[in-house]
Amino acid sequence: MTDSDSFTTFNAPSQVLITSPFGDDGARQYLELYSSPSRPGFCNHVGRVLIVKDKSNEMPKLLRQFTLPLPIWVNHILASAFLHQDALFLHGQERSLARYGKYRTAQPANDSYAKALLPCSTDKGVMLFRHWMSRFAGGYIPFKGDTPMPPADNEVVFDVWNSHTKNCKYCLTALRRLKRVRAVVFLASALVAAIRPKVLGVVGSVLSALGLSGLGLVVSKLIKMFYRYEFSHADNH
């Protein structure tokens, strides 16, 4: 491994740290991901990005996009674009393995995957984690209450409202304000179309009304991201 290689570190029990060097002067980006199981098939996730400047205390151009002064709620809803890329695969695979008795996390079991030999180096982290689970945690998570794995449900993966928004004060506040903005914009569009033709002219009134309606539709799309965000690899081209 060279100084320019990215690498992933698992720190038990719940941190995955992805280190990405930028350039030869010491600049690095750290992506910290923490996951804590809450019930079978689900977990609580927290992540953050840390950036270390280079020796001259300069920020590489490629990393500046991660330091933009965005509102907290914007960072939260944009996180879905990252998290939902692989979430659907993980959701389906976990439940498929559980259904066929190949994977159990809610009760003690002989975890054959902890000693599996796989051809891809990217699988090493998963094997190390499962080995740690097998050695130090008995190979399972001692959930309480209802422990069977729930069935696959794509809507659960894409449901942003129940997984985040309804419990986040920043997103709830932003959602209320955006709904007010949308109402004002659509009302202004209707008033411009109905009342202002004498001032703006027919063409100016129509164009202004269409522009305001377009803005309202953009706000509506943004509002939807607080409730649901679907990502499809097949359509991502």
CSV table of C-alpha atoms in Angstrom, one decimal:
chain,number,residue,atom,x,y,z
A,1,MET,CA,0.0,0.0,0.0
A,2,THR,CA,1.4,3.5,-1.0
A,3,ASP,CA,0.6,6.9,0.5
A,4,SER,CA,-1.8,7.5,-2.4
A,5,ASP,CA,-3.9,4.4,-1.8
A,6,SER,CA,-7.3,4.6,-0.1
A,7,PHE,CA,-7.9,2.0,2.6
A,8,THR,CA,-10.7,1.0,5.0
A,9,THR,CA,-10.3,0.2,8.7
A,10,PHE,CA,-12.8,-1.5,11.0
A,11,ASN,CA,-12.6,-0.4,14.6
A,12,ALA,CA,-14.7,-2.7,16.8
A,13,PRO,CA,-17.5,-2.6,17.5
A,14,SER,CA,-19.1,-0.2,15.1
A,15,GLN,CA,-16.7,2.1,13.2
A,16,VAL,CA,-15.8,1.8,9.6
A,17,LEU,CA,-13.1,4.4,8.7
A,18,ILE,CA,-12.3,5.1,5.0
A,19,THR,CA,-9.1,7.0,4.5
A,20,SER,CA,-8.5,8.7,1.2
A,21,PRO,CA,-5.2,10.6,0.6
A,22,PHE,CA,-5.1,13.5,-1.8
A,23,GLY,CA,-1.8,14.5,-3.4
A,24,ASP,CA,1.6,14.1,-1.9
A,25,ASP,CA,1.6,16.8,0.8
A,26,GLY,CA,-0.4,15.0,3.5
A,27,ALA,CA,-4.0,16.1,2.6
A,28,ARG,CA,-6.5,13.4,3.5
A,29,GLN,CA,-10.2,12.8,3.7
A,30,TYR,CA,-11.7,10.5,6.4
A,31,LEU,CA,-15.1,9.1,6.1
A,32,GLU,CA,-16.3,7.8,9.4
A,33,LEU,CA,-19.3,5.5,9.4
A,34,TYR,CA,-20.9,4.2,12.6
A,35,SER,CA,-23.6,1.6,12.7
A,36,SER,CA,-25.5,0.3,15.7
A,37,PRO,CA,-28.0,-2.6,15.3
A,38,SER,CA,-31.4,-1.6,16.6
A,39,ARG,CA,-33.5,-4.7,15.7
A,40,PRO,CA,-33.1,-7.6,13.2
A,41,GLY,CA,-32.6,-6.2,9.7
A,42,PHE,CA,-32.2,-2.6,10.9
A,43,CYS,CA,-29.5,-0.3,12.3
A,44,ASN,CA,-28.9,3.3,13.4
A,45,HIS,CA,-26.4,5.0,11.2
A,46,VAL,CA,-24.2,8.0,11.9
A,47,GLY,CA,-21.6,9.3,9.5
A,48,ARG,CA,-19.3,12.3,9.1
A,49,VAL,CA,-16.5,13.6,6.9
A,50,LEU,CA,-13.2,14.9,8.3
A,51,ILE,CA,-10.7,16.7,6.1
A,52,VAL,CA,-7.0,17.2,6.9
A,53,LYS,CA,-5.3,20.0,4.9
A,54,ASP,CA,-1.9,19.5,3.4
A,55,LYS,CA,1.5,20.7,4.8
A,56,SER,CA,1.0,24.2,3.4
A,57,ASN,CA,-2.4,24.4,5.2
A,58,GLU,CA,-4.2,24.4,1.8
A,59,MET,CA,-7.3,22.6,0.9
A,60,PRO,CA,-7.1,20.5,-2.3
A,61,LYS,CA,-9.6,21.7,-4.9
A,62,LEU,CA,-11.3,18.3,-5.1
A,63,LEU,CA,-12.0,18.4,-1.4
A,64,ARG,CA,-13.4,22.0,-1.2
A,65,GLN,CA,-16.9,20.7,-2.3
A,66,PHE,CA,-17.1,18.9,1.0
A,67,THR,CA,-16.5,22.1,3.0
A,68,LEU,CA,-19.2,24.2,1.5
A,69,PRO,CA,-21.3,26.1,4.1
A,70,LEU,CA,-24.5,24.2,3.5
A,71,PRO,CA,-27.4,24.2,6.0
A,72,ILE,CA,-27.5,21.1,8.2
A,73,TRP,CA,-30.8,20.0,6.6
A,74,VAL,CA,-29.3,20.1,3.1
A,75,ASN,CA,-26.5,17.8,4.2
A,76,HIS,CA,-29.1,15.4,5.8
A,77,ILE,CA,-31.3,15.0,2.7
A,78,LEU,CA,-28.3,14.8,0.4
A,79,ALA,CA,-27.0,11.9,2.5
A,80,SER,CA,-29.8,9.7,1.0
A,81,ALA,CA,-28.1,10.0,-2.4
A,82,PHE,CA,-25.1,8.3,-0.9
A,83,LEU,CA,-26.7,5.8,1.5
A,84,HIS,CA,-29.4,4.6,-0.8
A,85,GLN,CA,-27.0,3.5,-3.5
A,86,ASP,CA,-26.1,0.2,-1.7
A,87,ALA,CA,-28.9,0.0,0.9
A,88,LEU,CA,-31.3,-1.8,-1.4
A,89,PHE,CA,-28.7,-4.5,-2.2
A,90,LEU,CA,-27.8,-5.0,1.5
A,91,HIS,CA,-31.5,-5.0,2.5
A,92,GLY,CA,-32.3,-7.8,0.0
A,93,GLN,CA,-29.2,-9.9,0.5
A,94,GLU,CA,-29.5,-10.0,4.3
A,95,ARG,CA,-33.1,-11.1,4.1
A,96,SER,CA,-32.4,-13.6,1.4
A,97,LEU,CA,-29.6,-15.2,3.3
A,98,ALA,CA,-31.7,-15.3,6.5
A,99,ARG,CA,-34.6,-16.9,4.6
A,100,TYR,CA,-32.5,-19.8,3.5
A,101,GLY,CA,-30.9,-20.3,6.8
A,102,LYS,CA,-27.4,-19.1,5.7
A,103,TYR,CA,-27.3,-16.0,7.9
A,104,ARG,CA,-28.5,-15.4,11.5
A,105,THR,CA,-27.7,-12.5,13.8
A,106,ALA,CA,-30.3,-12.8,16.4
A,107,GLN,CA,-29.3,-16.2,17.8
A,108,PRO,CA,-26.1,-18.2,18.4
A,109,ALA,CA,-25.0,-20.0,15.3
A,110,ASN,CA,-21.9,-21.5,13.6
A,111,ASP,CA,-20.9,-18.7,11.3
A,112,SER,CA,-19.2,-20.4,8.4
A,113,TYR,CA,-18.8,-17.1,6.6
A,114,ALA,CA,-16.3,-16.0,9.3
A,115,LYS,CA,-13.7,-18.4,7.8
A,116,ALA,CA,-14.7,-18.2,4.2
A,117,LEU,CA,-12.1,-17.6,1.5
A,118,LEU,CA,-13.2,-15.1,-1.1
A,119,PRO,CA,-11.3,-14.0,-4.2
A,120,CYS,CA,-11.9,-10.2,-3.8
A,121,SER,CA,-9.7,-8.1,-1.5
A,122,THR,CA,-12.7,-5.9,-0.8
A,123,ASP,CA,-14.3,-8.8,1.0
A,124,LYS,CA,-11.5,-8.9,3.6
A,125,GLY,CA,-13.2,-6.2,5.8
A,126,VAL,CA,-16.4,-8.2,5.9
A,127,MET,CA,-14.6,-11.4,6.8
A,128,LEU,CA,-12.7,-9.6,9.6
A,129,PHE,CA,-15.9,-8.1,11.0
A,130,ARG,CA,-17.6,-11.5,11.0
A,131,HIS,CA,-14.5,-13.1,12.6
A,132,TRP,CA,-14.7,-10.4,15.3
A,133,MET,CA,-18.4,-11.1,15.7
A,134,SER,CA,-17.8,-14.8,16.0
A,135,ARG,CA,-14.9,-14.5,18.5
A,136,PHE,CA,-16.0,-11.7,20.8
A,137,ALA,CA,-19.8,-11.5,20.4
A,138,GLY,CA,-20.7,-15.2,20.0
A,139,GLY,CA,-21.6,-14.6,16.4
A,140,TYR,CA,-24.9,-12.9,17.1
A,141,ILE,CA,-26.6,-9.8,18.5
A,142,PRO,CA,-28.7,-10.4,21.6
A,143,PHE,CA,-31.8,-8.6,20.5
A,144,LYS,CA,-34.8,-8.5,22.8
A,145,GLY,CA,-38.4,-9.1,21.9
A,146,ASP,CA,-39.4,-10.1,18.3
A,147,THR,CA,-36.2,-11.4,16.7
A,148,PRO,CA,-37.2,-13.0,13.4
A,149,MET,CA,-35.9,-11.2,10.3
A,150,PRO,CA,-38.7,-9.1,8.7
A,151,PRO,CA,-39.4,-9.7,5.0
A,152,ALA,CA,-37.9,-7.6,2.2
A,153,ASP,CA,-39.6,-4.4,1.6
A,154,ASN,CA,-38.1,-1.8,-0.8
A,155,GLU,CA,-40.3,1.0,0.6
A,156,VAL,CA,-38.6,0.6,4.0
A,157,VAL,CA,-35.2,1.3,2.3
A,158,PHE,CA,-36.4,4.4,0.5
A,159,ASP,CA,-38.5,5.8,3.4
A,160,VAL,CA,-36.7,8.9,4.6
A,161,TRP,CA,-39.6,10.2,6.7
A,162,ASN,CA,-39.7,7.4,9.2
A,163,SER,CA,-35.9,6.6,9.2
A,164,HIS,CA,-34.8,10.2,9.7
A,165,THR,CA,-37.0,13.3,9.0
A,166,LYS,CA,-39.6,12.9,11.7
A,167,ASN,CA,-36.9,12.6,14.4
A,168,CYS,CA,-34.7,15.5,13.1
A,169,LYS,CA,-35.4,19.0,14.3
A,170,TYR,CA,-33.4,20.6,11.5
A,171,CYS,CA,-35.2,18.7,8.8
A,172,LEU,CA,-38.7,19.3,10.4
A,173,THR,CA,-38.1,23.0,10.6
A,174,ALA,CA,-36.8,23.2,7.0
A,175,LEU,CA,-39.8,21.1,5.8
A,176,ARG,CA,-42.3,23.5,7.4
A,177,ARG,CA,-40.6,26.5,5.9
A,178,LEU,CA,-40.3,25.0,2.4
A,179,LYS,CA,-44.0,24.2,2.5
A,180,ARG,CA,-44.8,27.8,3.3
A,181,VAL,CA,-42.5,28.9,0.4
A,182,ARG,CA,-44.2,26.6,-2.0
A,183,ALA,CA,-47.6,27.9,-1.0
A,184,VAL,CA,-46.5,31.5,-1.4
A,185,VAL,CA,-44.9,30.8,-4.8
A,186,PHE,CA,-47.9,29.1,-6.3
A,187,LEU,CA,-50.2,31.8,-4.9
A,188,ALA,CA,-48.0,34.5,-6.5
A,189,SER,CA,-48.0,32.5,-9.8
A,190,ALA,CA,-51.8,32.5,-9.8
A,191,LEU,CA,-52.0,36.2,-8.9
A,192,VAL,CA,-49.6,37.2,-11.6
A,193,ALA,CA,-51.5,35.2,-14.2
A,194,ALA,CA,-54.9,36.6,-13.2
A,195,ILE,CA,-54.2,40.2,-12.0
A,196,ARG,CA,-51.0,41.6,-13.5
A,197,PRO,CA,-51.5,41.2,-17.3
A,198,LYS,CA,-52.2,45.0,-17.6
A,199,VAL,CA,-48.9,45.8,-16.0
A,200,LEU,CA,-46.6,43.1,-17.4
A,201,GLY,CA,-48.5,42.5,-20.6
A,202,VAL,CA,-49.9,39.1,-21.7
A,203,VAL,CA,-46.5,37.6,-22.6
A,204,GLY,CA,-44.7,39.0,-19.5
A,205,SER,CA,-47.6,37.8,-17.3
A,206,VAL,CA,-47.5,34.3,-18.8
A,207,LEU,CA,-43.7,34.0,-18.5
A,208,SER,CA,-43.7,35.3,-14.9
A,209,ALA,CA,-46.5,32.9,-13.9
A,210,LEU,CA,-44.7,30.0,-15.6
A,211,GLY,CA,-41.4,30.9,-13.9
A,212,LEU,CA,-43.0,31.0,-10.5
A,213,SER,CA,-44.8,27.7,-11.2
A,214,GLY,CA,-41.5,26.1,-12.2
A,215,LEU,CA,-40.0,27.3,-8.9
A,216,GLY,CA,-42.9,25.8,-7.0
A,217,LEU,CA,-42.3,22.5,-8.7
A,218,VAL,CA,-38.7,22.5,-7.8
A,219,VAL,CA,-39.6,23.2,-4.2
A,220,SER,CA,-42.1,20.4,-4.4
A,221,LYS,CA,-39.4,18.0,-5.6
A,222,LEU,CA,-37.2,19.1,-2.7
A,223,ILE,CA,-40.0,18.5,-0.2
A,224,LYS,CA,-40.4,14.9,-1.5
A,225,MET,CA,-36.8,14.2,-0.5
A,226,PHE,CA,-37.8,14.6,3.1
A,227,TYR,CA,-40.3,11.8,2.7
A,228,ARG,CA,-38.8,9.4,0.2
A,229,TYR,CA,-35.7,9.0,-1.9
A,230,GLU,CA,-35.4,6.2,-4.4
A,231,PHE,CA,-32.2,5.2,-6.1
A,232,SER,CA,-31.9,2.8,-9.0
A,233,HIS,CA,-28.5,1.6,-10.3
A,234,ALA,CA,-30.2,0.6,-13.5
A,235,ASP,CA,-31.3,4.2,-14.2
A,236,ASN,CA,-28.1,5.8,-12.9
A,237,HIS,CA,-26.4,6.4,-16.3
